[in-house]
Amino acid sequence: MSNPTDGDRLRIPVEQLVIGMYVVELDRAWTETEFLFQGFRIRQQQEIRLLQEICQYVWVDARRSVGIRQQAQENQAANLQPVISKVSFSAEMAQAEPAYQAAREQSQRILQAIKLGQALDVAAVKEVVKGCVESILRNPSALLWLARIKNKDEYTSEHSLRVAMLSIALGRELGLLPLQLEQIGVCGMLHDVGKIKVPNEILNKPGSLTSEEMLIMQSHAAEGRKLLLSNQQVTAATVDVAYCHHERLDGRGYPRGLDGARIPYFAKIVAVVDSYDAINSDRVYNKGKSSLESLRILFDARDSHFDADIVRAFIHLIGIYPPGEIVEFSNGEVGIIIGCPPGNKLKPRVLVVLDDHKQRCKERVVDLQESPRDTSGKPYRVKEVLSCGAFGISIDEYRQRGLIVPGNL
């Protein structure tokens, strides 16, 4: 049979592969793979999963593929999809809150369904994720702000929710298409479903885990894969993320010790977000670190644990002084960051809520771009970025009172 012409060859990201596509070339040598034939039609989800493990993209022969034209049209439609209009933070918050609440309730229903041995309602998960994607495309700051509101008693469900929100926003930062953002949002929502199989006494143990307990904890990746494989509505990418989000580039992750070339791209994205939220959140055995310290830990682990480009994109997304972060000034006053001016993310606007004795005071805004000075005549400088909930400060309390409306976002 003649070779495909350039017009017949389509470069396809592995996340978009479907059964029926005829793969003619990989982004690596065939001899480096387990495939026996140099060119084949995809007939099983397992083949898609294997391609996603070893490749970033492949070339497909449209003439020899089944259903490729429809897939190509869907991808083209996604590319041609009009950009969703950008709106202000305050305008988007009105739509983001119900989207966030729906996703929060869905994340709780996911865990409840698994506990009761019921089937996952994947269509419902996709529906709430779609609403979150639309919100993030209009203005990501609203949902990211809501994602900072944490309840440590609901860590497992809220962690999955935050991972979904942040993965969507990070995917946007990395240039993923809207349909791909919906995919990775579902991946984030379901990445930790296997933890429902881990006993609570291990999951919530306040001290260090024994070697045996650690193995049980790590089994959640394989358990998640098993749970998701049993549902025909779940995509291969979602299964892969549940199975691979603890793999690391240097091959020292689990459960299979994959190296960077074999870790699916979506799993690399979720790995960064999952680690960030775990470091940044209070747990029964550890107090969460500040956003700045959490980002520093990720940055130090770039190339060894995490994809460096993804880490850099995530740092750019979150920023050094993200809205909602609590900071202490050099004079001892404490406040909540409510925004940064365009082009100067090192000069945040801060709502001061505690005086230098750490007592509540009349709220006022200090804008570091204006080089303000305190009552003693000294310039305001950020001394430290504090962890979430420092000094008992609840950002949600101030948001509900209408005192926090991030600007320039």
Coordinates of C-alpha atoms in Angstrom, one line a residue:
M1 CA 0.0 0.0 0.0
S2 CA 1.3 3.5 -0.8
N3 CA 2.6 5.7 1.9
P4 CA 0.3 8.4 3.2
T5 CA 0.6 11.9 1.7
D6 CA 1.3 14.9 3.9
G7 CA -2.3 15.8 3.7
D8 CA -3.3 12.4 5.1
R9 CA -0.8 12.5 8.0
L10 CA -2.1 14.1 11.1
R11 CA 0.0 14.9 14.2
I12 CA -2.2 13.9 17.2
P13 CA -1.5 14.5 20.9
V14 CA -1.8 11.2 22.6
E15 CA -4.6 12.5 24.9
Q16 CA -6.8 12.8 21.8
L17 CA -6.2 9.2 20.5
V18 CA -9.3 7.1 20.0
I19 CA -10.0 3.5 18.9
G20 CA -9.9 3.3 15.1
M21 CA -7.0 5.6 14.4
Y22 CA -4.2 4.2 12.3
V23 CA -0.8 5.1 13.8
V24 CA 2.0 5.4 11.3
E25 CA 4.8 7.1 13.2
L26 CA 5.7 7.8 16.8
D27 CA 7.7 10.7 18.4
R28 CA 10.4 8.1 19.1
A29 CA 11.9 5.1 17.4
W30 CA 9.7 2.0 17.1
T31 CA 12.5 -0.1 18.4
E32 CA 12.3 1.7 21.8
T33 CA 8.7 0.5 22.2
E34 CA 6.8 -2.8 22.8
F35 CA 4.9 -2.5 19.5
L36 CA 5.8 -5.4 17.1
F37 CA 4.6 -3.6 13.9
Q38 CA 5.6 -0.2 12.6
G39 CA 2.1 1.0 11.9
F40 CA -1.2 -0.3 13.3
R41 CA -4.8 0.5 13.8
I42 CA -5.7 1.1 17.5
R43 CA -8.2 -1.6 18.5
Q44 CA -8.0 -1.5 22.3
Q45 CA -7.9 1.1 25.1
Q46 CA -4.8 -0.7 26.4
E47 CA -3.0 0.4 23.2
I48 CA -4.0 4.0 23.8
R49 CA -2.7 3.8 27.4
L50 CA 0.6 2.3 26.2
L51 CA 1.0 5.1 23.7
Q52 CA 0.2 7.7 26.3
E53 CA 2.8 6.2 28.6
I54 CA 5.7 6.4 26.1
C55 CA 4.8 9.3 23.7
Q56 CA 3.7 12.9 23.7
Y57 CA 2.2 12.7 20.2
V58 CA 2.0 10.4 17.2
W59 CA 1.2 10.7 13.5
V60 CA -2.0 9.1 12.2
D61 CA -3.0 8.2 8.6
A62 CA -6.4 9.6 8.1
R63 CA -7.2 7.5 5.0
R64 CA -6.6 4.2 6.9
S65 CA -8.3 5.3 10.1
V66 CA -11.9 4.6 11.1
G67 CA -13.7 7.7 12.3
I68 CA -10.7 9.9 12.0
R69 CA -12.6 12.6 10.0
Q70 CA -15.1 13.0 12.8
Q71 CA -12.3 13.2 15.4
A72 CA -10.4 15.7 13.3
Q73 CA -13.6 17.8 12.9
E74 CA -14.1 17.8 16.7
N75 CA -10.5 18.9 17.3
Q76 CA -10.8 21.6 14.6
A77 CA -14.0 22.8 16.3
A78 CA -12.2 23.0 19.6
N79 CA -9.4 25.0 17.9
L80 CA -12.0 27.3 16.3
Q81 CA -14.1 27.7 19.4
P82 CA -14.5 31.4 20.1
V83 CA -12.6 32.7 23.1
I84 CA -14.9 33.1 26.1
S85 CA -15.2 36.7 27.0
K86 CA -13.1 37.9 29.9
V87 CA -14.9 39.4 32.8
S88 CA -13.9 41.1 36.0
F89 CA -13.3 39.2 39.2
S90 CA -16.4 40.5 40.9
A91 CA -18.6 39.8 37.9
E92 CA -17.2 36.2 37.6
M93 CA -17.6 35.5 41.3
A94 CA -21.4 35.5 40.9
Q95 CA -21.0 32.6 38.4
A96 CA -18.0 30.9 40.0
E97 CA -19.6 30.3 43.4
P98 CA -22.5 28.1 42.1
A99 CA -20.0 26.3 39.8
Y100 CA -17.7 25.7 42.7
Q101 CA -20.4 24.6 45.1
A102 CA -21.8 22.1 42.5
A103 CA -18.3 20.7 42.0
R104 CA -17.7 20.5 45.8
E105 CA -21.0 18.5 46.2
Q106 CA -20.1 16.3 43.3
S107 CA -16.6 15.5 44.8
Q108 CA -18.4 14.4 48.0
R109 CA -20.8 12.3 46.1
I110 CA -17.9 10.5 44.3
L111 CA -16.5 9.3 47.6
Q112 CA -19.9 8.3 49.0
A113 CA -20.7 6.3 45.8
I114 CA -17.5 4.4 46.0
K115 CA -18.0 3.7 49.8
L116 CA -21.4 2.2 49.0
G117 CA -20.1 0.2 46.0
Q118 CA -22.2 2.2 43.6
A119 CA -21.1 3.2 40.0
L120 CA -19.6 6.6 39.5
D121 CA -21.8 9.1 37.7
V122 CA -19.1 10.1 35.2
A123 CA -21.6 12.3 33.2
A124 CA -22.4 14.3 36.3
V125 CA -18.6 14.8 37.0
K126 CA -18.1 16.0 33.4
E127 CA -21.0 18.4 33.7
V128 CA -19.7 20.2 36.9
V129 CA -16.1 20.2 35.5
K130 CA -17.4 21.9 32.3
G131 CA -18.9 24.7 34.4
C132 CA -15.6 25.1 36.2
V133 CA -13.7 25.3 32.8
E134 CA -16.0 28.0 31.5
S135 CA -15.5 30.0 34.7
I136 CA -11.7 29.7 34.5
L137 CA -11.6 30.7 30.9
R138 CA -13.6 33.9 31.7
N139 CA -11.5 34.7 34.8
P140 CA -9.4 32.1 36.6
S141 CA -9.0 34.2 39.7
A142 CA -12.6 33.7 41.1
L143 CA -12.4 29.9 41.3
L144 CA -8.8 29.9 42.4
W145 CA -9.8 32.3 45.2
L146 CA -12.7 29.9 46.2
A147 CA -10.3 27.0 46.1
R148 CA -8.2 28.7 48.9
I149 CA -11.1 28.2 51.3
K150 CA -10.2 24.9 53.1
N151 CA -11.9 22.6 55.6
K152 CA -9.4 20.2 56.9
D153 CA -12.2 17.9 58.1
E154 CA -13.1 17.4 54.4
Y155 CA -9.5 17.1 53.1
T156 CA -9.9 14.0 50.8
S157 CA -12.9 15.4 48.8
E158 CA -11.8 19.0 48.9
H159 CA -8.2 18.0 47.9
S160 CA -9.6 16.4 44.8
L161 CA -11.7 19.4 44.0
R162 CA -8.7 21.8 44.4
V163 CA -6.6 19.6 42.2
A164 CA -9.3 19.7 39.6
M165 CA -9.5 23.5 39.7
L166 CA -5.8 24.1 39.7
S167 CA -5.2 21.5 37.0
I168 CA -7.7 23.3 34.7
A169 CA -6.1 26.6 35.4
L170 CA -2.6 25.2 34.9
G171 CA -3.7 23.5 31.7
R172 CA -5.0 26.9 30.5
E173 CA -1.6 28.3 31.3
L174 CA 0.0 25.6 29.2
G175 CA -2.2 26.2 26.3
L176 CA -4.5 23.2 26.4
L177 CA -7.8 23.4 24.4
P178 CA -11.1 23.7 26.2
L179 CA -12.0 20.1 25.6
Q180 CA -8.6 19.1 27.0
L181 CA -9.2 21.3 30.0
E182 CA -12.5 19.4 30.6
Q183 CA -10.5 16.1 30.4
I184 CA -7.9 17.2 32.8
G185 CA -10.5 18.6 35.2
V186 CA -12.1 15.1 35.3
C187 CA -8.7 13.6 35.9
G188 CA -8.2 15.9 38.8
M189 CA -11.5 15.1 40.4
L190 CA -10.9 11.3 40.2
H191 CA -7.1 11.1 40.7
D192 CA -7.4 10.0 44.3
V193 CA -10.5 7.7 44.2
G194 CA -8.3 4.8 45.3
K195 CA -7.8 6.3 48.7
I196 CA -11.3 5.2 49.6
K197 CA -9.7 1.7 49.9
V198 CA -7.1 2.9 52.4
P199 CA -8.1 2.4 56.0
N200 CA -8.9 5.6 57.8
E201 CA -6.4 4.8 60.6
I202 CA -3.7 4.9 58.0
L203 CA -5.1 7.7 55.9
N204 CA -5.4 10.0 59.0
K205 CA -2.6 8.7 61.2
P206 CA -1.1 11.7 63.0
G207 CA 2.4 10.1 63.2
S208 CA 4.8 8.6 60.7
L209 CA 3.7 5.5 58.8
T210 CA 5.4 2.2 59.2
S211 CA 6.9 0.6 56.1
E212 CA 3.9 -1.7 55.9
E213 CA 1.5 1.2 56.3
M214 CA 3.3 3.1 53.6
L215 CA 2.8 0.3 51.1
I216 CA -0.9 0.2 51.9
M217 CA -1.1 4.0 51.4
Q218 CA 0.8 3.8 48.1
S219 CA -1.6 1.1 46.9
H220 CA -4.2 3.8 46.3
A221 CA -2.8 4.4 42.9
A222 CA -3.4 0.8 41.8
E223 CA -6.7 0.7 43.6
G224 CA -7.8 3.9 41.8
R225 CA -6.8 2.4 38.4
K226 CA -8.9 -0.8 39.2
L227 CA -11.9 1.2 40.2
L228 CA -11.9 3.4 37.2
L229 CA -11.2 0.6 34.7
S230 CA -14.4 -1.0 35.9
N231 CA -16.4 2.0 34.5
Q232 CA -16.7 2.1 30.7
Q233 CA -17.5 5.8 30.8
V234 CA -14.0 6.7 32.2
T235 CA -11.4 7.7 29.6
A236 CA -8.0 6.1 29.4
A237 CA -6.4 9.5 30.4
T238 CA -8.4 9.5 33.6
V239 CA -7.2 6.0 34.5
D240 CA -3.6 6.9 33.7
V241 CA -3.6 9.9 35.9
A242 CA -5.1 7.9 38.9
Y243 CA -2.4 5.3 38.3
C244 CA 0.6 7.6 37.5
H245 CA 0.3 10.8 39.5
H246 CA 2.9 9.6 42.0
E247 CA 5.4 8.6 39.3
R248 CA 8.5 10.9 39.2
L249 CA 10.8 11.9 36.3
D250 CA 13.8 10.2 38.0
G251 CA 12.0 6.9 38.2
R252 CA 11.8 6.9 42.0
G253 CA 8.0 7.3 42.1
Y254 CA 5.3 4.7 42.5
P255 CA 3.7 2.3 41.8
R256 CA 5.9 1.3 38.8
G257 CA 8.9 3.5 39.0
L258 CA 8.3 5.0 35.5
D259 CA 10.9 7.5 34.1
G260 CA 9.9 10.8 32.7
A261 CA 9.6 9.5 29.1
R262 CA 6.9 7.0 30.1
I263 CA 4.8 9.2 32.4
P264 CA 1.6 10.5 30.6
Y265 CA 1.5 14.3 30.1
F266 CA -1.7 14.8 32.0
A267 CA -0.2 12.8 34.9
K268 CA 2.8 15.1 35.0
I269 CA 0.4 18.1 35.3
V270 CA -1.7 16.6 38.0
A271 CA 1.5 15.5 39.9
V272 CA 2.6 19.1 40.2
V273 CA -0.8 20.3 41.4
D274 CA -1.4 17.3 43.7
S275 CA 2.0 17.8 45.4
Y276 CA 1.4 21.6 45.8
D277 CA -1.9 21.2 47.4
A278 CA -0.7 18.5 49.8
I279 CA 2.3 20.7 50.8
N280 CA 0.1 23.8 51.1
S281 CA -2.7 22.2 53.2
D282 CA -3.1 21.4 56.9
R283 CA -3.1 17.7 57.5
V284 CA -3.6 15.6 60.7
Y285 CA 0.1 14.9 60.7
N286 CA 1.5 18.2 59.4
K287 CA 0.7 21.9 59.1
G288 CA 0.5 23.3 55.6
K289 CA 3.3 25.5 54.3
S290 CA 2.8 28.9 52.7
S291 CA 2.2 29.1 49.0
L292 CA 5.6 30.6 48.5
E293 CA 7.4 27.8 50.4
S294 CA 5.3 25.2 48.6
L295 CA 6.3 26.7 45.2
R296 CA 10.0 26.7 46.3
I297 CA 9.8 23.0 47.1
L298 CA 8.3 22.3 43.7
F299 CA 11.0 24.4 42.0
D300 CA 13.8 22.6 43.8
A301 CA 12.3 19.3 42.6
R302 CA 12.0 20.3 39.0
D303 CA 13.7 17.9 36.5
S304 CA 14.2 15.3 39.3
H305 CA 10.6 14.8 40.3
F306 CA 8.6 17.2 38.2
D307 CA 8.6 18.5 34.6
A308 CA 10.5 21.8 34.7
D309 CA 8.3 23.5 32.1
I310 CA 5.1 22.5 34.0
V311 CA 6.6 23.8 37.3
R312 CA 7.5 27.1 35.8
A313 CA 4.0 27.5 34.3
F314 CA 2.5 26.7 37.7
I315 CA 4.7 29.2 39.5
H316 CA 3.6 31.8 36.9
L317 CA 0.0 30.9 37.4
I318 CA 0.1 31.1 41.3
G319 CA 2.5 34.0 41.5
I320 CA 4.7 35.0 44.4
Y321 CA 1.9 36.8 46.2
P322 CA -1.3 35.2 45.2
P323 CA -4.6 36.7 46.3
G324 CA -5.8 35.2 49.6
E325 CA -2.3 34.6 50.9
I326 CA -1.7 35.9 54.5
V327 CA 1.5 38.0 55.0
E328 CA 3.2 39.7 57.9
F329 CA 4.9 43.1 57.4
S330 CA 8.2 44.0 58.9
N331 CA 6.4 46.1 61.5
G332 CA 4.4 43.1 62.7
E333 CA 1.1 44.0 61.1
V334 CA -0.7 41.1 59.3
G335 CA -2.9 41.2 56.3
I336 CA -4.5 39.4 53.4
I337 CA -3.2 39.9 49.8
I338 CA -6.1 41.2 47.6
G339 CA -4.3 41.7 44.3
C340 CA -1.2 42.9 42.5
P341 CA -0.9 45.6 39.8
P342 CA -0.5 44.5 36.2
G343 CA 3.2 44.0 35.4
N344 CA 4.4 44.2 39.1
K345 CA 3.6 41.1 41.0
L346 CA 6.1 41.9 43.7
K347 CA 4.1 44.9 44.9
P348 CA 0.8 43.5 46.2
R349 CA -2.2 45.3 47.7
V350 CA -2.8 44.0 51.2
L351 CA -5.9 44.3 53.4
V352 CA -4.5 44.8 56.9
V353 CA -6.6 42.9 59.5
L354 CA -4.2 42.6 62.5
D355 CA -2.1 45.3 64.2
D356 CA 1.5 44.8 65.3
H357 CA 0.3 43.1 68.5
K358 CA -1.7 40.6 66.4
Q359 CA -5.0 42.0 67.5
R360 CA -7.9 42.7 65.2
C361 CA -7.9 46.3 63.9
K362 CA -9.9 48.5 61.6
E363 CA -9.3 47.1 58.1
R364 CA -7.5 49.2 55.6
V365 CA -5.7 48.6 52.3
V366 CA -1.9 49.0 52.0
D367 CA -0.7 49.3 48.4
L368 CA 3.0 48.5 48.3
Q369 CA 3.3 50.0 44.8
E370 CA 2.7 53.4 46.4
S371 CA 5.7 52.9 48.7
P372 CA 3.6 53.5 51.9
R373 CA 5.1 54.1 55.3
D374 CA 3.8 53.0 58.7
T375 CA 3.1 55.2 61.8
S376 CA 6.8 55.2 62.7
G377 CA 7.8 56.4 59.2
K378 CA 9.3 53.2 58.1
P379 CA 8.4 51.7 54.7
Y380 CA 6.1 48.7 54.6
R381 CA 7.9 45.6 53.5
V382 CA 6.6 42.0 53.5
K383 CA 8.6 40.1 56.1
E384 CA 7.0 36.7 55.6
V385 CA 4.3 34.8 53.7
L386 CA 2.3 32.8 56.2
S387 CA 0.5 29.5 56.0
C388 CA -3.3 29.4 55.4
G389 CA -5.2 30.2 58.6
A390 CA -2.3 31.9 60.4
F391 CA -3.4 33.7 63.5
G392 CA -6.9 32.3 63.1
I393 CA -7.5 34.4 60.0
S394 CA -10.3 33.1 57.8
I395 CA -10.2 34.6 54.3
D396 CA -13.8 33.4 53.7
E397 CA -15.0 35.5 56.6
Y398 CA -13.7 38.6 55.1
R399 CA -14.9 37.6 51.6
Q400 CA -18.5 37.1 53.0
R401 CA -18.3 40.5 54.6
G402 CA -17.5 42.0 51.2
L403 CA -14.1 43.4 52.4
I404 CA -12.1 41.4 49.9
V405 CA -12.5 42.1 46.2
P406 CA -9.2 41.3 44.4
G407 CA -8.4 43.9 41.9
N408 CA -6.5 43.8 38.6
L409 CA -7.2 40.1 38.2

